[in-house]
């Protein structure tokens, strides 16, 4: 049962300006938790590395899905609205699907640069052939262009994953400026909103830099008018769970890290319940 009726559908763009930040971990866990609460979720992977198939068990770990089973087919000019949806964890939830990326997206990236609609391709498809999901979550590659712009143009809201490193502390203002510059450049209407930053892979007990930066970054972001969520802790259980295609809620339900996603989920549900 849903806790609140969905009045507003969300397209959540989960970004980072680097790889290995825990972005896909966050995406998959948000998808599971929201699905468990009764919301329909579709995750769209824009990453040619294709790690989502491993994190969700949606496809073979050692093979890439064929192009017609990935986002690549959606970005083709002859797409007819038949989305290549893979249901995941359907013995636990029946309303969570993924659209995979992977190697077939390499050709799509070249297409983005040469196409007349360029960064608006995914937005066009979702407008012409709407998915019925309450929330669509975009899982981006590390870095911001070009697929990061494709996701941004299609998004209603943005969530930024960051590691607690000094370069992230000093680079957060520049990243926020990049978002606002691109929103203006792409003439996005309505403008996607920055939901907040999420510190990831954090060990406050053992890493002094995490404690120091963890105190500074919320203050710095607040000065810029941006929220900072409580951190997602570092845990080997995330690695173990992703290796078998499960969220830690199913792999290690007693792990304390299962609670770390709750503030983000609560904010997303709040947004979906607003007009």
Tab-separated table of C-alpha atoms in Angstrom, residues 31-185:
chain	number	residue	atom	x	y	z
A	31	UNK	CA	14.332	1.882	-6.289
A	32	UNK	CA	13.919	-1.066	-3.936
A	33	UNK	CA	12.690	0.956	-0.953
A	34	UNK	CA	10.194	2.962	-3.002
A	35	UNK	CA	8.988	-0.215	-4.698
A	36	UNK	CA	8.556	-1.909	-1.345
A	37	UNK	CA	6.420	1.016	-0.229
A	38	UNK	CA	4.117	0.431	-3.184
A	39	UNK	CA	5.380	3.009	-5.668
A	40	UNK	CA	6.066	2.016	-9.268
A	41	UNK	CA	9.678	2.654	-10.246
A	42	UNK	CA	11.669	2.546	-13.468
A	43	UNK	CA	15.453	2.943	-13.408
A	44	UNK	CA	17.060	4.068	-16.671
A	45	UNK	CA	20.793	3.476	-16.992
A	46	UNK	CA	22.746	5.931	-19.141
A	47	UNK	CA	26.145	4.387	-18.385
A	48	UNK	CA	28.059	2.467	-21.095
A	49	UNK	CA	29.873	0.527	-18.351
A	50	UNK	CA	26.604	-1.221	-17.570
A	51	UNK	CA	27.004	-1.950	-13.858
A	52	UNK	CA	23.251	-1.850	-13.233
A	53	UNK	CA	22.810	-5.377	-14.596
A	54	UNK	CA	25.152	-6.615	-11.855
A	55	UNK	CA	23.670	-4.555	-9.034
A	56	UNK	CA	20.131	-5.715	-9.859
A	57	UNK	CA	20.624	-9.175	-11.348
A	58	UNK	CA	18.672	-8.027	-14.406
A	59	UNK	CA	20.998	-9.633	-16.951
A	60	UNK	CA	24.060	-11.842	-17.271
A	61	UNK	CA	27.149	-10.521	-15.475
A	62	UNK	CA	29.467	-11.649	-18.254
A	63	UNK	CA	27.477	-10.563	-21.310
A	64	UNK	CA	26.125	-7.259	-22.526
A	65	UNK	CA	22.445	-7.134	-23.433
A	66	UNK	CA	21.766	-6.698	-27.159
A	67	UNK	CA	21.052	-3.112	-28.258
A	68	UNK	CA	17.326	-3.785	-28.646
A	69	UNK	CA	17.192	-4.661	-24.928
A	70	UNK	CA	18.811	-1.412	-23.779
A	71	UNK	CA	18.377	2.344	-23.743
A	72	UNK	CA	20.076	2.361	-27.148
A	73	UNK	CA	16.855	1.279	-28.869
A	74	UNK	CA	14.933	4.105	-27.179
A	75	UNK	CA	17.307	6.704	-28.590
A	76	UNK	CA	16.856	5.451	-32.145
A	77	UNK	CA	14.710	7.470	-34.529
A	78	UNK	CA	12.445	4.479	-35.214
A	79	UNK	CA	11.563	3.852	-31.548
A	80	UNK	CA	7.850	3.014	-31.252
A	81	UNK	CA	7.242	3.154	-27.504
A	82	UNK	CA	8.057	-0.484	-26.724
A	83	UNK	CA	10.359	0.044	-23.749
A	84	UNK	CA	12.819	-2.809	-22.973
A	85	UNK	CA	11.838	-3.186	-19.314
A	86	UNK	CA	13.469	-5.787	-17.079
A	87	UNK	CA	11.575	-6.490	-13.826
A	88	UNK	CA	13.896	-6.864	-10.838
A	89	UNK	CA	13.507	-8.490	-7.423
A	90	UNK	CA	10.018	-9.552	-8.483
A	91	UNK	CA	9.839	-12.170	-5.758
A	92	UNK	CA	9.895	-9.229	-3.316
A	93	UNK	CA	8.423	-6.304	-5.276
A	94	UNK	CA	6.280	-6.350	-8.396
A	95	UNK	CA	6.584	-2.768	-9.553
A	96	UNK	CA	10.299	-2.074	-10.099
A	97	UNK	CA	11.826	-2.238	-13.585
A	98	UNK	CA	15.115	-1.270	-15.173
A	99	UNK	CA	16.134	-0.171	-18.646
A	100	UNK	CA	19.753	-1.192	-19.044
A	101	UNK	CA	22.662	0.683	-20.557
A	102	UNK	CA	25.996	-0.970	-21.235
A	103	UNK	CA	28.218	-1.225	-24.297
A	104	UNK	CA	25.422	-0.571	-26.845
A	105	UNK	CA	25.310	3.015	-25.564
A	106	UNK	CA	28.720	3.754	-27.084
A	107	UNK	CA	27.043	4.161	-30.463
A	108	UNK	CA	24.223	6.143	-28.846
A	109	UNK	CA	26.724	8.658	-27.497
A	110	UNK	CA	27.929	9.398	-31.026
A	111	UNK	CA	24.292	9.725	-32.083
A	112	UNK	CA	23.627	12.290	-29.357
A	113	UNK	CA	26.361	14.566	-30.670
A	114	UNK	CA	25.152	14.371	-34.274
A	115	UNK	CA	21.373	14.318	-33.796
A	116	UNK	CA	19.321	17.457	-34.398
A	117	UNK	CA	17.568	16.959	-31.033
A	118	UNK	CA	20.828	16.126	-29.295
A	119	UNK	CA	20.440	16.283	-25.490
A	120	UNK	CA	16.633	16.268	-25.706
A	121	UNK	CA	16.372	12.744	-27.161
A	122	UNK	CA	15.386	10.990	-23.939
A	123	UNK	CA	13.045	13.794	-22.923
A	124	UNK	CA	11.353	13.497	-26.318
A	125	UNK	CA	10.812	9.762	-25.904
A	126	UNK	CA	9.384	10.089	-22.406
A	127	UNK	CA	7.045	12.837	-23.561
A	128	UNK	CA	5.925	10.985	-26.694
A	129	UNK	CA	5.646	7.582	-24.981
A	130	UNK	CA	5.091	8.184	-21.246
A	131	UNK	CA	6.042	5.468	-18.793
A	132	UNK	CA	3.396	4.756	-16.184
A	133	UNK	CA	5.882	4.767	-13.306
A	134	UNK	CA	5.421	7.014	-10.283
A	135	UNK	CA	9.139	7.763	-10.383
A	136	UNK	CA	11.822	7.338	-13.034
A	137	UNK	CA	15.405	7.333	-11.758
A	138	UNK	CA	18.300	8.105	-14.116
A	139	UNK	CA	21.566	6.308	-13.310
A	140	UNK	CA	24.320	8.336	-14.965
A	141	UNK	CA	27.909	7.498	-15.833
A	142	UNK	CA	30.723	9.163	-13.918
A	143	UNK	CA	31.229	12.601	-15.423
A	144	UNK	CA	28.635	14.978	-16.758
A	145	UNK	CA	28.654	14.965	-20.568
A	146	UNK	CA	27.087	13.978	-22.875
A	147	UNK	CA	24.751	11.478	-21.190
A	148	UNK	CA	24.557	13.613	-18.079
A	149	UNK	CA	23.034	16.367	-20.193
A	150	UNK	CA	20.610	13.900	-21.773
A	151	UNK	CA	19.404	12.967	-18.281
A	152	UNK	CA	19.327	16.575	-17.088
A	153	UNK	CA	17.093	17.620	-19.981
A	154	UNK	CA	14.599	14.892	-19.055
A	155	UNK	CA	14.673	15.397	-15.271
A	156	UNK	CA	12.361	17.109	-12.819
A	157	UNK	CA	14.766	16.827	-9.875
A	158	UNK	CA	18.487	16.280	-9.311
A	159	UNK	CA	20.283	14.329	-6.587
A	160	UNK	CA	24.071	14.637	-6.392
A	161	UNK	CA	26.227	11.879	-4.907
A	162	UNK	CA	29.587	12.934	-3.514
A	163	UNK	CA	32.489	11.449	-1.613
A	164	UNK	CA	33.801	13.321	1.400
A	165	UNK	CA	37.076	14.397	-0.151
A	166	UNK	CA	38.587	17.870	-0.093
A	167	UNK	CA	38.279	18.216	-3.864
A	168	UNK	CA	34.531	17.597	-3.486
A	169	UNK	CA	34.313	20.190	-0.725
A	170	UNK	CA	35.958	22.849	-2.870
A	171	UNK	CA	34.274	21.741	-6.086
A	172	UNK	CA	30.654	21.683	-4.934
A	173	UNK	CA	30.006	25.334	-5.802
A	174	UNK	CA	31.415	24.821	-9.288
A	175	UNK	CA	29.225	21.762	-9.806
A	176	UNK	CA	26.116	23.666	-8.744
A	177	UNK	CA	27.028	26.489	-11.118
A	178	UNK	CA	27.400	23.903	-13.898
A	179	UNK	CA	23.845	22.714	-13.261
A	180	UNK	CA	22.399	26.203	-13.364
A	181	UNK	CA	24.423	27.164	-16.449
A	182	UNK	CA	23.248	24.074	-18.340
A	183	UNK	CA	19.642	24.546	-17.262
A	184	UNK	CA	19.767	28.036	-18.775
A	185	UNK	CA	21.703	26.891	-21.846
